[in-house]
Short mmCIF file of C-alpha atoms in Angstrom, two decimals:
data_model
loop_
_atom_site.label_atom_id
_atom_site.label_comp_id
_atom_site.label_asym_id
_atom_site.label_seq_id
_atom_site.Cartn_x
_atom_site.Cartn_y
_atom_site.Cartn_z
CA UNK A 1 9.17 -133.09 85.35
CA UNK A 2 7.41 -129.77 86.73
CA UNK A 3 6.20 -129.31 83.10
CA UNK A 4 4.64 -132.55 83.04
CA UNK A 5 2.87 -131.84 86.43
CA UNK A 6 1.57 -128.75 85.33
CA UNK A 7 0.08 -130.52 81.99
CA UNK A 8 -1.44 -133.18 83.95
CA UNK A 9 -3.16 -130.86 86.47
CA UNK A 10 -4.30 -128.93 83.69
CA UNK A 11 -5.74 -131.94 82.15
CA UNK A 12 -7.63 -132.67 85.80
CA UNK A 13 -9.38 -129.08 85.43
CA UNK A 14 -10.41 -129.32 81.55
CA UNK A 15 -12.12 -132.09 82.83
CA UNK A 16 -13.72 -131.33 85.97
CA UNK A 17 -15.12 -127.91 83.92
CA UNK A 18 -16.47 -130.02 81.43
CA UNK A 19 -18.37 -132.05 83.62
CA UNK A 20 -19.62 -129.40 85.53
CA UNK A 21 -20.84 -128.16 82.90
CA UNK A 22 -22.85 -131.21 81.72
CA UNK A 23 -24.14 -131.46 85.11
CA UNK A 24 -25.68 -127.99 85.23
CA UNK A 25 -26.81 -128.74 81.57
CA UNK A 26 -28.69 -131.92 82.71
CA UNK A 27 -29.37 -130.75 85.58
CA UNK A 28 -31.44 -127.83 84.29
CA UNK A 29 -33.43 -130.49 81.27
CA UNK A 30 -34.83 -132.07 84.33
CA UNK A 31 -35.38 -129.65 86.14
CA UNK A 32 -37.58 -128.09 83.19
CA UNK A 33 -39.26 -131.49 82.40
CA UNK A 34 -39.78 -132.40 86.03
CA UNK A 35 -41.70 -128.98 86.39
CA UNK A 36 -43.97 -129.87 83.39
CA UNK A 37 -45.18 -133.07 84.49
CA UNK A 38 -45.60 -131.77 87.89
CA UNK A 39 -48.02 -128.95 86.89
CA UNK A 40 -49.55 -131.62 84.21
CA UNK A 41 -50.08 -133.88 86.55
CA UNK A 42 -50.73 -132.71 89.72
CA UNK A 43 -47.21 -134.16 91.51
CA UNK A 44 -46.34 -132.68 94.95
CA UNK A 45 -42.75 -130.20 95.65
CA UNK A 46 -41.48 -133.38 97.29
CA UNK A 47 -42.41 -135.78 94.85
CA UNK A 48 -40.42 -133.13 92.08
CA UNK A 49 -37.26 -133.20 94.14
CA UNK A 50 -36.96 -137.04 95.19
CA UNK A 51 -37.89 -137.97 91.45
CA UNK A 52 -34.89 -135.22 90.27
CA UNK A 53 -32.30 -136.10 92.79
CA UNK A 54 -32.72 -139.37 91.81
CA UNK A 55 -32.45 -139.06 87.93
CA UNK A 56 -29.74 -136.35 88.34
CA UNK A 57 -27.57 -138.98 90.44
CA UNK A 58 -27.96 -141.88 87.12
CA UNK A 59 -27.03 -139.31 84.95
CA UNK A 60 -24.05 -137.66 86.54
CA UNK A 61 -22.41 -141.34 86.72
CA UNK A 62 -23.12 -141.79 83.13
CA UNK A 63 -21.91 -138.49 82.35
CA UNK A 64 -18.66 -138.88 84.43
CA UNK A 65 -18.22 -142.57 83.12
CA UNK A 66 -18.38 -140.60 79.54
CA UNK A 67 -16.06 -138.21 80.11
CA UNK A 68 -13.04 -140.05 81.70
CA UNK A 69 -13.13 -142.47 79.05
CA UNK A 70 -13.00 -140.12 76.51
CA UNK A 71 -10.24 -138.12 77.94
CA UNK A 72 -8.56 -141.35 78.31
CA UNK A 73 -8.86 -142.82 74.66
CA UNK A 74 -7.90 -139.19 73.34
CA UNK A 75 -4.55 -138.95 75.30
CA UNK A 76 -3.95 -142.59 74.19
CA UNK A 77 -4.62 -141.66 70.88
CA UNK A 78 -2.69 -138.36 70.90
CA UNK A 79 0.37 -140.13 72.62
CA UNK A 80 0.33 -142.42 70.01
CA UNK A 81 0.04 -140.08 67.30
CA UNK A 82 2.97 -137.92 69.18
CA UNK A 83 4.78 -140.95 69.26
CA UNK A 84 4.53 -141.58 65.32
CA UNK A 85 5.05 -138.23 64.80
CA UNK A 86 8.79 -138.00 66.13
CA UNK A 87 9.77 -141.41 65.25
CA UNK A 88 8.64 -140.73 61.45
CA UNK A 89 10.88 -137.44 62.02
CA UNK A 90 14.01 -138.88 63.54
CA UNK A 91 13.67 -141.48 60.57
CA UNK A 92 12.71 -139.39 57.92
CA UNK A 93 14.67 -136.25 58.37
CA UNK A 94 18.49 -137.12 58.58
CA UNK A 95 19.31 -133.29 59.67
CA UNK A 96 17.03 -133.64 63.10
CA UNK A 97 19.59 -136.23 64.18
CA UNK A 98 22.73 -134.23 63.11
CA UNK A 99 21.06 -131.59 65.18
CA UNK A 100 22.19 -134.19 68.46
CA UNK A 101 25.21 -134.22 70.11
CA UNK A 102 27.36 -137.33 69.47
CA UNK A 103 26.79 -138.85 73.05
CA UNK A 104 22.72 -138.98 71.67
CA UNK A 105 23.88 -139.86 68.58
CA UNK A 106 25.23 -142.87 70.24
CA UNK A 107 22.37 -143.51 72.45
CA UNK A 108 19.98 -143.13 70.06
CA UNK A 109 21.91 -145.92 68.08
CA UNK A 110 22.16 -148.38 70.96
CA UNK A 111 18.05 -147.91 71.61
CA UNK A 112 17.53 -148.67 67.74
CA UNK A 113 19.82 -151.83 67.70
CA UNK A 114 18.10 -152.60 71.35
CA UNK A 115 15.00 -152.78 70.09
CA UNK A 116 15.77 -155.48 67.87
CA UNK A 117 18.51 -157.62 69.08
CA UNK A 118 17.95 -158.24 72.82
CA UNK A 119 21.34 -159.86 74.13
CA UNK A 120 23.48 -156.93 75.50
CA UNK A 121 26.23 -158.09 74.78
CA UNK A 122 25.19 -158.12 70.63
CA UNK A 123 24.02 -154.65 70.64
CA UNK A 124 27.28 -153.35 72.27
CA UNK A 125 29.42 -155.73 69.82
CA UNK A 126 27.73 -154.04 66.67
CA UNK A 127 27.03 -150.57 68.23
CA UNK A 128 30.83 -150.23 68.94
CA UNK A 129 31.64 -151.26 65.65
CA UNK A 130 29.24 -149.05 64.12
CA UNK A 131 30.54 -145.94 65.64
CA UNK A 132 33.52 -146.77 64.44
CA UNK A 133 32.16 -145.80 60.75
CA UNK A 134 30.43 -142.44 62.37
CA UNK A 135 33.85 -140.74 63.14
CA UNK A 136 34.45 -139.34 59.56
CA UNK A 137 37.99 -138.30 60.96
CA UNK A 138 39.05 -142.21 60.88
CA UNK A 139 38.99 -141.96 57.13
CA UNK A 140 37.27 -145.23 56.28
CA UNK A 141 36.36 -146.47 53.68
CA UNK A 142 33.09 -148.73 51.48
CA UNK A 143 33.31 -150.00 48.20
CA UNK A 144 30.76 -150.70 45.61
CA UNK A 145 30.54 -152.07 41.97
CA UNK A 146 33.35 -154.60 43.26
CA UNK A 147 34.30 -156.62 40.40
CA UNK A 148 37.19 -159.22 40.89
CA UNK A 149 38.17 -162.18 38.27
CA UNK A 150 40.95 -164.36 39.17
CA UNK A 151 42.13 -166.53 36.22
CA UNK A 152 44.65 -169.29 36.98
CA UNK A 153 47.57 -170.85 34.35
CA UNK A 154 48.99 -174.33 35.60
CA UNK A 155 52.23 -172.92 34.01
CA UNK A 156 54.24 -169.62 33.99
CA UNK A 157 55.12 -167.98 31.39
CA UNK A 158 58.11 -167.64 28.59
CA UNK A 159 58.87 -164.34 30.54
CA UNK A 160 59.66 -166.00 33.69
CA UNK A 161 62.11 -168.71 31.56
CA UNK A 162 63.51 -165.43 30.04
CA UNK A 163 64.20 -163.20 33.52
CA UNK A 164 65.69 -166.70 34.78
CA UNK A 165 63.14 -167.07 37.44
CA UNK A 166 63.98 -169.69 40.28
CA UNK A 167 61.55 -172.84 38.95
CA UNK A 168 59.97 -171.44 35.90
CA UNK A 169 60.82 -174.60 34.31
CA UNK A 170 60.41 -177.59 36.51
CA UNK A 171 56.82 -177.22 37.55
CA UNK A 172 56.90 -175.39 40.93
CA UNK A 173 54.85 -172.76 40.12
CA UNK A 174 51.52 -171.85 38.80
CA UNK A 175 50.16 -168.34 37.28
CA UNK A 176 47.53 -166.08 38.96
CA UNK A 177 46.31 -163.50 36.60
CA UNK A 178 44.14 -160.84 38.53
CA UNK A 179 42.24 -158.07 37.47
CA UNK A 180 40.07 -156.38 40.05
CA UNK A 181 37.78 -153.26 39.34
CA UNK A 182 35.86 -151.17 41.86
CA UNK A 183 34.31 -148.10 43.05
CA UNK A 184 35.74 -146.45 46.38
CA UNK A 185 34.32 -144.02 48.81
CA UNK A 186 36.23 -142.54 51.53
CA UNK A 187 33.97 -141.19 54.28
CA UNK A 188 36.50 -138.94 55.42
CA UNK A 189 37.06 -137.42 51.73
CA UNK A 190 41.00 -137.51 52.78
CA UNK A 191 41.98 -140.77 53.02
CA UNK A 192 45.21 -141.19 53.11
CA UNK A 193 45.65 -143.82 50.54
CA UNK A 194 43.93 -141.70 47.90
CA UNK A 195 45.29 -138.70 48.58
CA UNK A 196 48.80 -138.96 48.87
CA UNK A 197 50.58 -137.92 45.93
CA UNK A 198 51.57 -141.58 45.06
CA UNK A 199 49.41 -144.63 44.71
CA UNK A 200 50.49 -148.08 46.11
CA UNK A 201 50.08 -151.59 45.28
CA UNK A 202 51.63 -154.25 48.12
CA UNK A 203 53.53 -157.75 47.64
CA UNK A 204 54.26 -159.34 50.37
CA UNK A 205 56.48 -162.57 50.98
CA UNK A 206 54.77 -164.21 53.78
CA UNK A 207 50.72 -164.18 55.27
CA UNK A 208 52.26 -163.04 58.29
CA UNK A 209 53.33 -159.64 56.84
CA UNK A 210 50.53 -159.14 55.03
CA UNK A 211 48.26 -159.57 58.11
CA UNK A 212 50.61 -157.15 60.06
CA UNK A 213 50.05 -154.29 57.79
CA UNK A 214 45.91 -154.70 57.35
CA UNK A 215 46.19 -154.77 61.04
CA UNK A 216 48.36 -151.57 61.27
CA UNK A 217 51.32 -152.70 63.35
CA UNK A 218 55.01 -152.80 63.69
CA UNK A 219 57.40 -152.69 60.37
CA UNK A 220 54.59 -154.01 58.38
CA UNK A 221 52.62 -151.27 58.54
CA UNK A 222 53.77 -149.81 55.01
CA UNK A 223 51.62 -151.99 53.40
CA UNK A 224 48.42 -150.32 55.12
CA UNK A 225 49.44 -147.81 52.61
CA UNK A 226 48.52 -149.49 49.50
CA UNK A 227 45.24 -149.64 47.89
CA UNK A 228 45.54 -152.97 47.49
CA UNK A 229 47.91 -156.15 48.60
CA UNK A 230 48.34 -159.91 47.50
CA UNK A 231 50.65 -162.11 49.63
CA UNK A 232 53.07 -163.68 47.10
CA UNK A 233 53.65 -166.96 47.77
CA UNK A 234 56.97 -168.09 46.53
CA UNK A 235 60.26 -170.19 47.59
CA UNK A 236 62.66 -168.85 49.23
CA UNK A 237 65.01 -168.87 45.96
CA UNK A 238 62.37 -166.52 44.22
CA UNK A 239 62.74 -164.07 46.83
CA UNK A 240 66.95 -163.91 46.85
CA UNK A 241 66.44 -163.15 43.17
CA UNK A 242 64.13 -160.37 43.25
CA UNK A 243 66.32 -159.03 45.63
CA UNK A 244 69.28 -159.22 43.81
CA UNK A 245 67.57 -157.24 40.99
CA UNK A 246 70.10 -154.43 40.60
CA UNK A 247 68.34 -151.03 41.35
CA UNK A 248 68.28 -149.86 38.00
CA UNK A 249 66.83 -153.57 36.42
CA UNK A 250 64.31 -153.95 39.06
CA UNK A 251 61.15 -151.80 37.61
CA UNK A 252 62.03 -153.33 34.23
CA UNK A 253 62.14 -156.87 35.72
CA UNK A 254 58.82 -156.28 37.65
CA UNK A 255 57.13 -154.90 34.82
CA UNK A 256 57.73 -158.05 32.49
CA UNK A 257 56.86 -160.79 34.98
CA UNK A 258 54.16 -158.83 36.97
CA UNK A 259 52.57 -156.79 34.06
CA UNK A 260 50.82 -153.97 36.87
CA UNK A 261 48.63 -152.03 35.63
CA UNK A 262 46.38 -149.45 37.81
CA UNK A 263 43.69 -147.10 37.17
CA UNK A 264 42.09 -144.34 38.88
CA UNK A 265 39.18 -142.09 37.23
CA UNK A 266 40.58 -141.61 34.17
CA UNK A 267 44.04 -142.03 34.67
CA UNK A 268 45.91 -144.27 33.07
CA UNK A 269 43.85 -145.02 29.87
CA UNK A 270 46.12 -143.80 27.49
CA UNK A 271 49.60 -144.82 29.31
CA UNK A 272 51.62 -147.09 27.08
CA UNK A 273 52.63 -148.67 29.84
CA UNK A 274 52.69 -148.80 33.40
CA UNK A 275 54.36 -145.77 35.37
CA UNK A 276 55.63 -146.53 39.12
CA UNK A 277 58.64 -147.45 40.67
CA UNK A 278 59.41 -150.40 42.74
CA UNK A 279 60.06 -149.81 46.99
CA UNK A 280 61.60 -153.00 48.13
CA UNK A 281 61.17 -153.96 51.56
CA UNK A 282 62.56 -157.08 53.83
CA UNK A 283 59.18 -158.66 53.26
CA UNK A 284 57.82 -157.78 49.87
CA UNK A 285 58.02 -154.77 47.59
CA UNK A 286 55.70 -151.50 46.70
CA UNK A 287 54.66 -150.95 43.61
CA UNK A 288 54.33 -146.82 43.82
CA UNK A 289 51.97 -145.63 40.84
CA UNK A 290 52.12 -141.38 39.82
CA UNK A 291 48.32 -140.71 38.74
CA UNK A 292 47.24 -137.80 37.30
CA UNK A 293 43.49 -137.46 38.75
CA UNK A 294 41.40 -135.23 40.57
CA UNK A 295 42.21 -136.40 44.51
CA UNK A 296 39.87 -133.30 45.58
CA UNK A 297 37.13 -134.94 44.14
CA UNK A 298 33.84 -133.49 46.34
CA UNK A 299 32.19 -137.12 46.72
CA UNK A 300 35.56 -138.68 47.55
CA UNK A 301 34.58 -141.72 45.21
CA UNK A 302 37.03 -143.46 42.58
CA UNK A 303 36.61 -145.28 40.25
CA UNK A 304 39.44 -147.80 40.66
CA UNK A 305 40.98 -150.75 38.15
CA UNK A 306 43.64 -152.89 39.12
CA UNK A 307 45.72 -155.70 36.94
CA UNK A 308 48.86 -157.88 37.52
CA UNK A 309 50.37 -161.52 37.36
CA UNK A 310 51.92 -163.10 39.51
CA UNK A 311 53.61 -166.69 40.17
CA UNK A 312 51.99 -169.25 43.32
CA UNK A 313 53.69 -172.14 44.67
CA UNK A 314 51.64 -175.33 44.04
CA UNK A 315 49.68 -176.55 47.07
CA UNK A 316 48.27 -173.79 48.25
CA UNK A 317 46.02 -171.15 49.89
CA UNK A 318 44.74 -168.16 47.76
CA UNK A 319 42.48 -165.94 50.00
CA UNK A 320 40.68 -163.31 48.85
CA UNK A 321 39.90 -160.92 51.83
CA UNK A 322 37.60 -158.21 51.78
CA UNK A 323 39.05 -155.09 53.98
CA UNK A 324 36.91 -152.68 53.59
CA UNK A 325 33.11 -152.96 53.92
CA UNK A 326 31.96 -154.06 50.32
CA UNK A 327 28.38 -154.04 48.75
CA UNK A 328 27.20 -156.88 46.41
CA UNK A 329 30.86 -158.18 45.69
CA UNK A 330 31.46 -160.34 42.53
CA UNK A 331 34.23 -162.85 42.50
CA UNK A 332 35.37 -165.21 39.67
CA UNK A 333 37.93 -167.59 39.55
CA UNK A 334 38.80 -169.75 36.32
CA UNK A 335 41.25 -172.47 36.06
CA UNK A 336 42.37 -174.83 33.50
CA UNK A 337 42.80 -178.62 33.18
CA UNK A 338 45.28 -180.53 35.33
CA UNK A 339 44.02 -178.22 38.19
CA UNK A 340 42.26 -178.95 41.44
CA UNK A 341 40.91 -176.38 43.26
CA UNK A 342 38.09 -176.09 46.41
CA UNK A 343 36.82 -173.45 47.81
CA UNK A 344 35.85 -172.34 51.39
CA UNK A 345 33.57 -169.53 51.95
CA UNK A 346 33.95 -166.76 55.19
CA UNK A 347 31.88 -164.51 53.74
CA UNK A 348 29.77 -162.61 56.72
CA UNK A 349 29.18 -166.15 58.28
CA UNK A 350 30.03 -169.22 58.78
CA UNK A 351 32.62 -171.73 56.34
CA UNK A 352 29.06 -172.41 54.33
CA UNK A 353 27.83 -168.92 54.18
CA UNK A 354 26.60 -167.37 50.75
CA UNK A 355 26.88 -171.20 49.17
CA UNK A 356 23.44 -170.63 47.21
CA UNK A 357 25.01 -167.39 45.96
CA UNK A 358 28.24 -169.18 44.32
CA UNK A 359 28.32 -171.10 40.95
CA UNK A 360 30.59 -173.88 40.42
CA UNK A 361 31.18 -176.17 37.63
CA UNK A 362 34.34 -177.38 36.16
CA UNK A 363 37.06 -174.82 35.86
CA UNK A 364 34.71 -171.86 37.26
CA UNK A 365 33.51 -170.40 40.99
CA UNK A 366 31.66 -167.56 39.85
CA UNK A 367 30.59 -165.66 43.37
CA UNK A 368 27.67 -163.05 42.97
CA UNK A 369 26.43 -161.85 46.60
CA UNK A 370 23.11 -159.55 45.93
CA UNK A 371 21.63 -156.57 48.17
CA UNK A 372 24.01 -157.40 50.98
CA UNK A 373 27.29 -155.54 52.32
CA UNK A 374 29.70 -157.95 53.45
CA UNK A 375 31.46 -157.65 56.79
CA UNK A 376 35.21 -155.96 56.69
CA UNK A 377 37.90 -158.85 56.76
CA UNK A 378 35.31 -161.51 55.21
CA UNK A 379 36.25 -163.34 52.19
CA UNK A 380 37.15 -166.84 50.35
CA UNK A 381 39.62 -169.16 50.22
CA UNK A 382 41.02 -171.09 47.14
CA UNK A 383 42.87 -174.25 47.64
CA UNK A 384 44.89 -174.73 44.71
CA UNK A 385 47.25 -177.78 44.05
CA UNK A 386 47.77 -180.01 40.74
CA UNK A 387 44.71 -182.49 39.32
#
């Protein structure tokens, strides 16, 4: 505050020097013609000081008029060139900011989203959830180059007649056949989930589960583990005989009906076939995947590739949900004759959103979203029963 004072005051004396000086400057030009056409012309002393008094005082207000408007439009413009100055700074020159403490961080965050959105209650929704992505230490994580094709079979197959799986042969169940590719970033560089010295793909029994280990809570929280989970959706029957899989049969039994395959970097590419062990819980089972790759890796991106089957009751939900924040996602689904399926979008807004973006004609939904990340926990639904 004292600063400013002392700039402003300073500002008040530039000026009133610089029109004292115009004034004596003036002052002395008439003064000089004045004399000249008095001794030309014969005028009187008095008549030479009434006829400079009276000039002096037109040109001193035109002279002071000058002068404050000048020193006006130049601070205006020099504010206003300050102004650009720092905001094309602060924009431009990422290190400035990091130079902040995180409290400015913040506030400087909650004046940009301000200035744009004026509800209050919107810019602390979204500033609060973007801080959440500024502390590095929460390990979150964005994915890119998301690739996901979802094929359907309106029957299971010979394996599943073969293991003696509950329905295989009366029509109960149709086939989901997945294979999802994508590239992962973990802002923290030490996720959890990429760094630990197993990878993990989920199963759950029931939506409930599922939802109770994205949400990180209770028993379910295992599954916030995995890379990746799919809620299996099965009759009760299924689920006694997976569990009654003898220990030693189980990864063998998994391996024929489920067919997992998963693929980090470079890993995996040459196996003959797929190396993990099964983790069976009350609610599901873990697929836990040894991967040889470089979990050090200085960007803390992956290259991820992910395949299984799996059997689905008929009448009912498939949900793809996307967890993490995901740019320009790609989703596919295919299905055969004798199959009905609809689709409901959630994708970052309403039932309807992204509609434009999706192409549907018989047997295909083919979902492209373009330059946009889509909000954590958005996704599509896939109502599946028999034609």
């Amino acid at each position: 505050m004292d600063n400013q004072k002392q700039k402003k005051k300073k500002s008040v004396m530039d000026t009133l020097s610089a029109t004292m000086v115009l004034v004596l400057i003036a002052l002395l030009l008439v003064f000089v013609g004045y004399t000249y056409l008095a001794l030309k012309n014969g005028y009187t002393l008095d008549d030479l000081i009434d006829n400079i008094v009276g000039n002096l005082i037109g040109v001193l207000a035109a002279f002071l008029l000058f002068d404050i408007l000048n020193n006006k439009l130049t601070q205006d413009a020099y504010a206003r060139e300050t102004s650009q100055q720092i905001t094309k700074t602060l924009m431009g020159e990422p290190e400035i900011l990091d130079s902040f403490s995180d409290e400015d961080k913040k506030t400087f965050l909650k004046s940009t989203i301000t200035s744009m959105i004026k509800d209050e209650d919107a810019v602390d929704m979204l500033s609060t959830n973007m801080e959440k992505y500024f502390d590095r230490a929460r390990g979150a994580r964005i994915r890119k180059m998301f690739d996901y094709t979802i094929n359907l079979e309106p029957n299971l197959t010979e394996e599943y007649v073969k293991a003696g799986f509950p329905g295989a042969t009366d029509g109960k169940y149709y086939l989901i056949d997945e294979e999802l590719k994508f590239s992962v970033k973990c802002l923290g560089g030490t996720d959890e989930n990429y760094t630990s010295d197993v990878i993990r793909l989920g199963f759950a029994y029931d939506k409930k589960s599922l939802d109770g280990g994205l949400l990180e809570t209770g028993q379910d929280a295992d599954f916030t583990k995995s890379i990746f989970n799919e809620d299996l959706v099965v009759e009760p029957e299924a689920v006694d005989f997976i569990n009654s899989i003898p220990a030693d049969k189980i990864r063998d039994v998994i391996n024929d009906l489920f067919m997992p395959i998963l693929r980090i970097d470079n890993s995996g590419d040459n196996d003959d076939e797929a190396q993990f062990e099964v983790e069976r819980k009350s609610n599901g089972f873990i697929l836990k995947f040894k991967l040889d790759f470089d979990r050090n890796e200085a960007s803390g991106e992956h290259l991820v590739s992910i395949y299984f089957k799996m059997p689905r009751v008929w009448n009912s939900i498939f949900e793809v949900t996307l967890v993490d924040p995901t740019k320009e996602p790609h989703i596919k689904l295919k299905y055969k004759n004798g199959m009905d399926v609809t689709m409901y979008s959630y994708l970052n807004k309403e039932s309807t959103a992204n509609v434009g973006a999706c192409i549907q004609r018989a047997g295909l939904y083919d979902i492209a979203i373009k330059d946009e990340w889509i909000y954590p926990k958005s996704g599509v639904i896939f109502h599946i029963k028999k034609a």
